[in-house]
Coordinates of C-alpha atoms and ligand atoms in Angstrom, one line a residue:
M1 CA 10.6 19.8 4.9
K2 CA 9.0 22.0 2.2
D3 CA 9.0 25.4 3.2
S4 CA 5.8 27.1 1.2
K5 CA 3.7 29.5 3.1
K6 CA 1.2 27.9 5.5
D7 CA -2.4 27.0 4.2
P8 CA -4.6 27.4 6.9
I9 CA -7.3 25.1 5.5
N10 CA -4.8 22.0 4.8
P11 CA -2.2 22.0 7.1
D12 CA 1.2 20.1 5.7
A13 CA 0.8 16.0 5.4
L14 CA 3.5 13.6 6.1
V15 CA 4.1 12.1 3.0
L16 CA 6.5 8.5 3.3
E17 CA 7.5 8.4 -0.2
I18 CA 6.8 9.6 -3.6
Q19 CA 7.4 6.8 -6.6
R20 CA 7.5 7.6 -10.3
L21 CA 7.0 5.2 -13.0
S22 CA 4.5 2.9 -11.3
T23 CA 1.9 0.6 -13.3
E24 CA 0.3 -1.4 -10.5
D25 CA -1.7 1.3 -9.0
G26 CA -4.2 2.0 -11.5
P27 CA -4.1 2.2 -15.5
G28 CA -1.3 3.4 -17.6
I29 CA 1.6 5.1 -15.9
R30 CA 1.3 7.0 -12.2
T31 CA 3.0 8.8 -9.5
T32 CA 2.1 7.4 -6.5
V33 CA 1.7 9.4 -3.3
F34 CA 2.5 7.3 -0.3
F35 CA 1.2 8.7 2.8
K36 CA 2.4 8.4 6.6
G37 CA -0.4 6.5 9.0
C38 CA -2.6 3.6 8.6
P39 CA -5.7 2.5 10.9
L40 CA -4.8 -1.6 10.3
K41 CA -1.6 -3.3 11.5
C42 CA -1.6 -6.3 8.6
T43 CA 1.3 -8.8 10.0
W44 CA 2.1 -8.8 6.3
C45 CA 2.3 -5.4 5.3
H46 CA 4.6 -4.9 2.7
N47 CA 4.9 -0.7 4.0
P48 CA 5.6 -1.2 7.7
E49 CA 7.3 2.2 7.3
S50 CA 4.0 3.6 6.4
I51 CA 1.6 2.4 9.3
P52 CA 2.9 5.3 12.4
S53 CA 1.5 8.4 11.4
H54 CA 4.3 10.1 12.8
Q55 CA 8.1 10.5 11.3
Q56 CA 9.9 7.5 12.5
V57 CA 14.1 6.7 12.5
H58 CA 15.5 4.2 10.6
W59 CA 19.2 2.7 9.9
L60 CA 20.5 2.1 6.6
E61 CA 23.4 -0.6 7.2
T62 CA 24.6 0.0 3.3
R63 CA 25.2 3.5 3.9
C64 CA 26.8 3.3 6.8
V65 CA 30.6 4.1 7.6
G66 CA 30.8 3.1 11.4
C67 CA 31.8 6.5 12.8
R68 CA 29.1 5.9 15.9
S69 CA 27.9 9.9 15.7
C70 CA 24.6 9.0 15.8
I71 CA 25.0 6.7 19.1
D72 CA 27.2 9.7 20.6
T73 CA 24.6 12.1 19.8
C74 CA 21.2 10.0 21.2
Q75 CA 20.7 11.5 24.7
N76 CA 18.0 8.8 25.3
N77 CA 19.9 5.9 24.9
A78 CA 18.0 4.5 22.0
L79 CA 21.3 3.5 20.3
S80 CA 23.9 0.8 20.8
V81 CA 25.6 -1.5 18.6
S82 CA 25.9 -4.8 18.0
Q83 CA 29.0 -7.3 17.8
S84 CA 28.7 -7.8 14.5
G85 CA 28.5 -3.6 13.7
T86 CA 24.7 -3.4 13.4
I87 CA 23.1 -0.1 14.6
I88 CA 20.4 -1.2 16.9
I89 CA 17.7 1.3 17.4
D90 CA 15.7 0.8 21.1
R91 CA 12.1 1.6 20.0
K92 CA 10.8 2.0 23.8
N93 CA 13.7 5.0 24.5
C94 CA 13.5 6.5 20.7
I95 CA 11.5 9.3 20.4
N96 CA 12.2 9.8 16.8
C97 CA 13.9 13.6 17.5
G98 CA 16.0 13.1 14.6
E99 CA 19.4 14.5 15.8
C100 CA 20.8 11.4 14.9
A101 CA 20.0 11.4 11.6
D102 CA 21.0 15.1 11.7
A103 CA 24.7 13.9 12.8
C104 CA 25.0 11.0 10.6
P105 CA 27.4 12.0 7.9
S106 CA 26.2 9.7 5.1
T107 CA 22.2 9.5 5.5
A108 CA 22.6 5.8 7.4
M109 CA 20.3 7.2 9.7
A110 CA 17.1 8.6 8.5
L111 CA 13.8 10.1 9.2
L112 CA 11.2 8.0 7.5
G113 CA 8.0 11.1 6.3
E114 CA 8.4 14.3 4.7
K115 CA 6.0 17.5 5.5
W116 CA 4.2 18.7 2.3
S117 CA 2.4 21.5 1.3
V118 CA -0.5 21.0 -1.1
D119 CA 1.2 23.7 -3.1
D120 CA 4.3 21.7 -3.2
L121 CA 3.4 18.6 -3.6
V122 CA 1.3 19.2 -6.3
A123 CA 4.4 21.4 -8.3
E124 CA 5.8 18.2 -7.3
T125 CA 4.1 15.3 -9.0
I126 CA 3.1 17.8 -11.8
K127 CA 5.8 17.3 -13.2
D128 CA 5.0 13.4 -14.7
K129 CA 2.6 14.8 -16.4
A130 CA 4.1 14.0 -19.9
Y131 CA 3.8 10.1 -18.9
F132 CA 0.5 10.8 -17.7
E133 CA -0.8 12.1 -21.1
K134 CA 1.4 9.6 -23.2
S135 CA 0.0 6.3 -21.0
G136 CA -3.4 7.4 -19.5
G137 CA -2.1 7.6 -16.4
G138 CA -1.9 9.8 -13.4
I139 CA -2.0 10.4 -9.6
T140 CA -2.7 7.9 -7.3
V141 CA -2.8 8.4 -3.6
S142 CA -1.9 5.7 -1.2
G143 CA -0.3 4.9 2.1
G144 CA -0.1 4.2 4.9
E145 CA -4.2 5.2 4.1
P146 CA -4.7 8.5 2.6
T147 CA -7.7 9.0 4.1
M148 CA -6.4 10.0 7.3
Q149 CA -5.4 13.0 5.8
A150 CA -8.5 13.5 4.2
G151 CA -8.5 16.9 4.2
F152 CA -4.8 17.6 2.5
V153 CA -5.6 14.5 0.8
E154 CA -9.0 16.1 -0.8
A155 CA -7.4 19.9 -1.7
Y156 CA -4.6 18.0 -3.4
L157 CA -6.9 15.4 -5.6
K158 CA -9.0 18.2 -6.6
R159 CA -6.3 20.4 -7.7
F160 CA -5.4 17.3 -10.7
R161 CA -9.0 16.8 -11.2
E162 CA -9.2 20.4 -12.2
M163 CA -6.3 20.0 -14.8
G164 CA -8.1 16.8 -16.2
I165 CA -5.5 14.7 -14.9
H166 CA -6.5 11.1 -13.9
T167 CA -6.8 10.1 -10.8
A168 CA -7.0 7.3 -8.3
L169 CA -8.0 6.9 -4.4
D170 CA -6.2 3.4 -3.1
T171 CA -8.1 2.6 0.4
C172 CA -7.8 -0.1 2.8
G173 CA -11.6 1.3 3.5
L174 CA -11.3 1.8 7.7
C175 CA -12.3 5.7 7.9
K176 CA -15.6 7.8 8.5
K177 CA -17.8 8.3 5.6
E178 CA -16.9 12.0 5.7
A179 CA -13.5 11.1 4.3
F180 CA -15.3 9.3 1.6
D181 CA -17.7 12.3 0.8
A182 CA -14.5 14.3 0.5
L183 CA -12.5 12.7 -1.5
L184 CA -14.8 10.4 -4.0
P185 CA -16.4 13.3 -6.2
H186 CA -12.4 13.9 -6.8
S187 CA -10.8 10.1 -7.5
A188 CA -11.3 8.9 -11.1
M189 CA -11.2 5.3 -9.6
V190 CA -11.2 3.8 -6.3
L191 CA -8.8 0.9 -5.3
F192 CA -10.7 -0.8 -2.2
D193 CA -8.9 -3.6 -0.9
I194 CA -10.7 -6.9 0.8
K195 CA -8.0 -8.9 2.5
I196 CA -10.0 -11.2 4.7
I197 CA -13.7 -11.8 4.7
N198 CA -14.2 -13.4 8.5
P199 CA -14.3 -10.6 10.9
E200 CA -12.4 -12.6 13.4
K201 CA -9.8 -13.6 11.1
H202 CA -9.9 -10.4 9.5
Q203 CA -9.0 -9.0 13.4
K204 CA -6.5 -11.2 13.7
F205 CA -4.5 -10.5 10.8
T206 CA -5.1 -6.8 10.7
G207 CA -5.8 -6.0 14.3
S208 CA -9.5 -4.9 13.3
D209 CA -12.4 -6.7 12.0
N210 CA -13.9 -5.8 8.8
R211 CA -17.7 -4.7 9.5
K212 CA -17.0 -1.2 9.1
I213 CA -14.5 -1.6 5.9
L214 CA -17.7 -3.8 4.1
D215 CA -20.1 -1.2 5.0
N216 CA -18.2 1.6 3.5
L217 CA -17.1 -0.3 0.3
V218 CA -21.1 -0.7 -0.1
Y219 CA -21.0 3.2 0.5
V220 CA -18.4 3.3 -2.1
A221 CA -20.4 1.4 -4.6
D222 CA -23.7 3.1 -4.3
Y223 CA -22.0 6.4 -4.7
I224 CA -20.6 5.1 -7.8
K225 CA -23.9 3.8 -8.9
N226 CA -25.5 7.2 -8.1
H227 CA -22.7 9.6 -9.7
L228 CA -20.7 10.1 -12.5
Y229 CA -17.2 10.6 -10.7
P230 CA -15.8 7.9 -9.6
K231 CA -16.2 6.0 -12.8
E232 CA -14.4 2.5 -12.1
L233 CA -13.8 0.6 -9.1
W234 CA -11.1 -2.1 -8.4
I235 CA -11.4 -4.7 -5.7
R236 CA -7.6 -5.7 -4.4
T237 CA -7.3 -8.9 -2.3
P238 CA -3.5 -9.7 -1.3
V239 CA -3.1 -13.1 -1.6
I240 CA -0.7 -13.8 1.7
P241 CA -0.1 -17.6 2.6
G242 CA -1.4 -18.6 5.7
A243 CA -3.7 -15.2 6.0
T244 CA -5.8 -14.5 3.2
A245 CA -4.9 -17.3 0.4
F246 CA -7.4 -19.9 1.1
K247 CA -10.3 -20.6 -1.6
E248 CA -13.2 -20.5 1.4
N249 CA -12.1 -16.7 1.6
I250 CA -12.1 -15.9 -1.8
A251 CA -15.0 -17.7 -2.4
K252 CA -17.0 -16.0 0.0
I253 CA -15.3 -12.4 -1.1
G254 CA -16.4 -12.8 -3.7
E255 CA -20.3 -13.6 -3.1
F256 CA -19.9 -10.4 -1.3
I257 CA -19.2 -8.5 -4.1
A258 CA -21.5 -10.4 -6.6
A259 CA -24.4 -9.6 -3.7
S260 CA -23.5 -5.9 -2.5
L261 CA -21.5 -3.9 -4.8
Q262 CA -24.3 -3.7 -7.7
G263 CA -22.3 -5.0 -11.0
T264 CA -20.1 -1.6 -9.9
V265 CA -16.7 -3.9 -9.9
N266 CA -14.6 -3.4 -12.8
R267 CA -11.7 -5.4 -11.7
W268 CA -10.8 -7.8 -9.1
E269 CA -7.4 -8.2 -9.0
L270 CA -5.7 -11.4 -6.3
C271 CA -2.2 -9.5 -5.9
A272 CA 0.7 -12.7 -4.9
F273 CA 2.6 -12.3 -2.0
N274 CA 5.9 -10.6 -2.4
N275 CA 9.0 -11.1 0.4
L276 CA 10.8 -7.9 -0.9
C277 CA 10.0 -5.7 2.1
Q278 CA 12.0 -8.1 4.2
D279 CA 14.8 -5.6 4.2
K280 CA 12.1 -2.5 5.9
Y281 CA 11.6 -4.7 8.9
L282 CA 15.5 -5.1 9.5
R283 CA 15.8 -1.1 9.0
L284 CA 13.2 -0.4 11.4
G285 CA 14.8 -3.0 13.5
G286 CA 11.9 -5.6 13.9
E287 CA 10.9 -9.1 12.6
W288 CA 8.6 -9.9 10.2
D289 CA 6.4 -12.7 10.8
F290 CA 6.5 -13.7 7.1
S291 CA 10.4 -13.6 6.8
K292 CA 10.2 -17.9 6.2
S293 CA 7.1 -17.5 3.7
K294 CA 7.9 -18.6 0.4
L295 CA 6.5 -16.7 -2.9
I296 CA 3.0 -18.6 -4.0
T297 CA 3.2 -20.6 -7.0
E298 CA 1.6 -19.8 -10.5
D299 CA -0.7 -23.2 -10.2
V300 CA -2.1 -21.8 -6.3
M301 CA -2.4 -18.1 -8.0
E302 CA -4.6 -19.8 -11.1
E303 CA -6.4 -22.3 -8.9
L304 CA -7.1 -19.4 -6.5
A305 CA -8.7 -17.0 -9.3
S306 CA -10.7 -20.0 -10.9
V307 CA -12.3 -20.2 -7.7
A308 CA -12.9 -16.2 -8.1
R309 CA -14.2 -16.7 -11.5
K310 CA -16.8 -19.3 -10.2
S311 CA -17.8 -17.1 -7.1
G312 CA -20.9 -15.2 -8.9
V313 CA -18.6 -12.4 -10.0
D314 CA -18.2 -11.2 -13.7
P315 CA -15.4 -13.7 -14.8
A316 CA -14.5 -11.2 -17.0
V317 CA -13.3 -8.7 -14.2
V318 CA -11.0 -11.6 -12.3
F319 CA -7.2 -11.1 -12.9
W320 CA -4.0 -12.4 -10.6
S321 CA -0.7 -10.6 -10.7
G322 CA 2.5 -10.9 -8.8
A323 CA 5.7 -12.4 -8.3
T324 CA 5.0 -16.3 -8.2
R325 CA 8.1 -19.5 -7.6
L326 CA 8.1 -22.6 -9.7
D327 CA 5.7 -25.1 -8.8
G328 CA 6.2 -29.2 -7.8
K329 CA 6.7 -30.1 -11.3
N330 CA 10.0 -28.0 -11.8
K331 CA 10.8 -29.1 -8.6
K332 CA 11.0 -32.9 -9.3
E333 CA 12.8 -32.0 -12.4
G334 CA 15.6 -29.9 -10.2
H335 CA 14.4 -26.5 -11.0
N336 CA 13.6 -25.5 -7.0
R337 CA 15.3 -22.4 -6.6
S338 CA 12.6 -19.6 -6.2
R339 CA 12.6 -17.2 -9.3
L340 CA 10.4 -13.7 -9.5
R341 CA 7.8 -13.8 -12.6
V342 CA 5.7 -10.9 -13.3
I343 CA 2.3 -12.1 -14.5
D344 CA -1.0 -10.3 -15.1
G345 CA -3.2 -13.3 -15.7
K346 CA -6.4 -13.5 -18.0
P347 CA -9.4 -14.5 -17.2
D348 CA -10.8 -18.0 -18.5
K349 CA -11.5 -18.3 -21.7
Ligands
LIG1 S1 26.3 8.0 12.5 FE1 25.8 7.1 10.7 S2 27.5 6.7 9.7 FE2 28.0 6.7 11.7 S3 27.1 4.8 12.8 FE3 25.4 6.3 12.7 S4 24.4 5.6 11.4 FE4 26.5 4.6 11.0
LIG2 S1 15.3 9.6 16.5 FE1 16.5 10.4 18.8 S2 15.7 9.5 19.8 FE2 15.4 8.3 18.6 S3 17.9 7.1 18.1 FE3 17.6 9.3 17.6 S4 18.4 10.7 18.6 FE4 18.0 8.5 19.7

């Protein structure tokens, strides 16, 4: 926890992570601040540790030296050890007090989430200014959901705007309109997720229906249309097997964008599913619904992008990105190992 004087108007925010040299959260090289807490609970979430809006203990196996100090320290009987030596966290008993983390000699047991003041967070992230200036990058606030700590984020973004540094707001869209009123004047661009167009399916996979989210997206587009700032709107759709990766879903999202967002969308990006977060679920002591899901093939991503380009949206704004696996053709040739390929898809000529 940082120890600057408390700001009575913008109390400390809970930050999960500061990620430097990011190239996926807006233009150029960026520093992305992941705030803790999200109103959605997407079953595929790649940052499950960002969902709770409180600090949370987790265990890193590779750092553990097996001393069991954590188990001896916990007064809530929340820790035990399996036969294989894995530390098991009983979430029903754990109150996330952090005493086990204090007792751990090797930082294997640690609390996720750190409180930052606006001054300290600005001072920490402005260190990357040279990268921003060289690359046309800047700061992205993400999460979790940054609008959940809107007062803090407003003060934070405002400081960067005053310094002439590019700012991006990455949002799931589920918040009060007042949060957008506070943040949009200080955001050069908005990254807005549309995951599933059907409200019932959205409810099933994220824990909330999407009516408020779509309503907010129209509000943001309208704001952009009538103000000089923000200048850009990017829509992002995670392509998740069995949840969002359906032609009908992509087509209907495209129809919504074309009909409701007044030509304000500069980019619609289909983001391929990846399974790099598996380990995070294990560290938190849970299981991931998508642990057995394979990466999507490049052919499927191309097919969905083609559907998007024919949905009524300007085809030139449709892109896809992310990791893919080799397709059926390659399997027949005996090269069926999954591999990672990061591709920035180009629109059809
Ligand atoms: S105190 Fe740390 S190193 Fe020791 S058993 Fe617990 S997690 Fe492992
Ligand atoms: S955070 Fe506190 S309650 Fe939870 S396991 Fe550690 S010592 Fe026990």
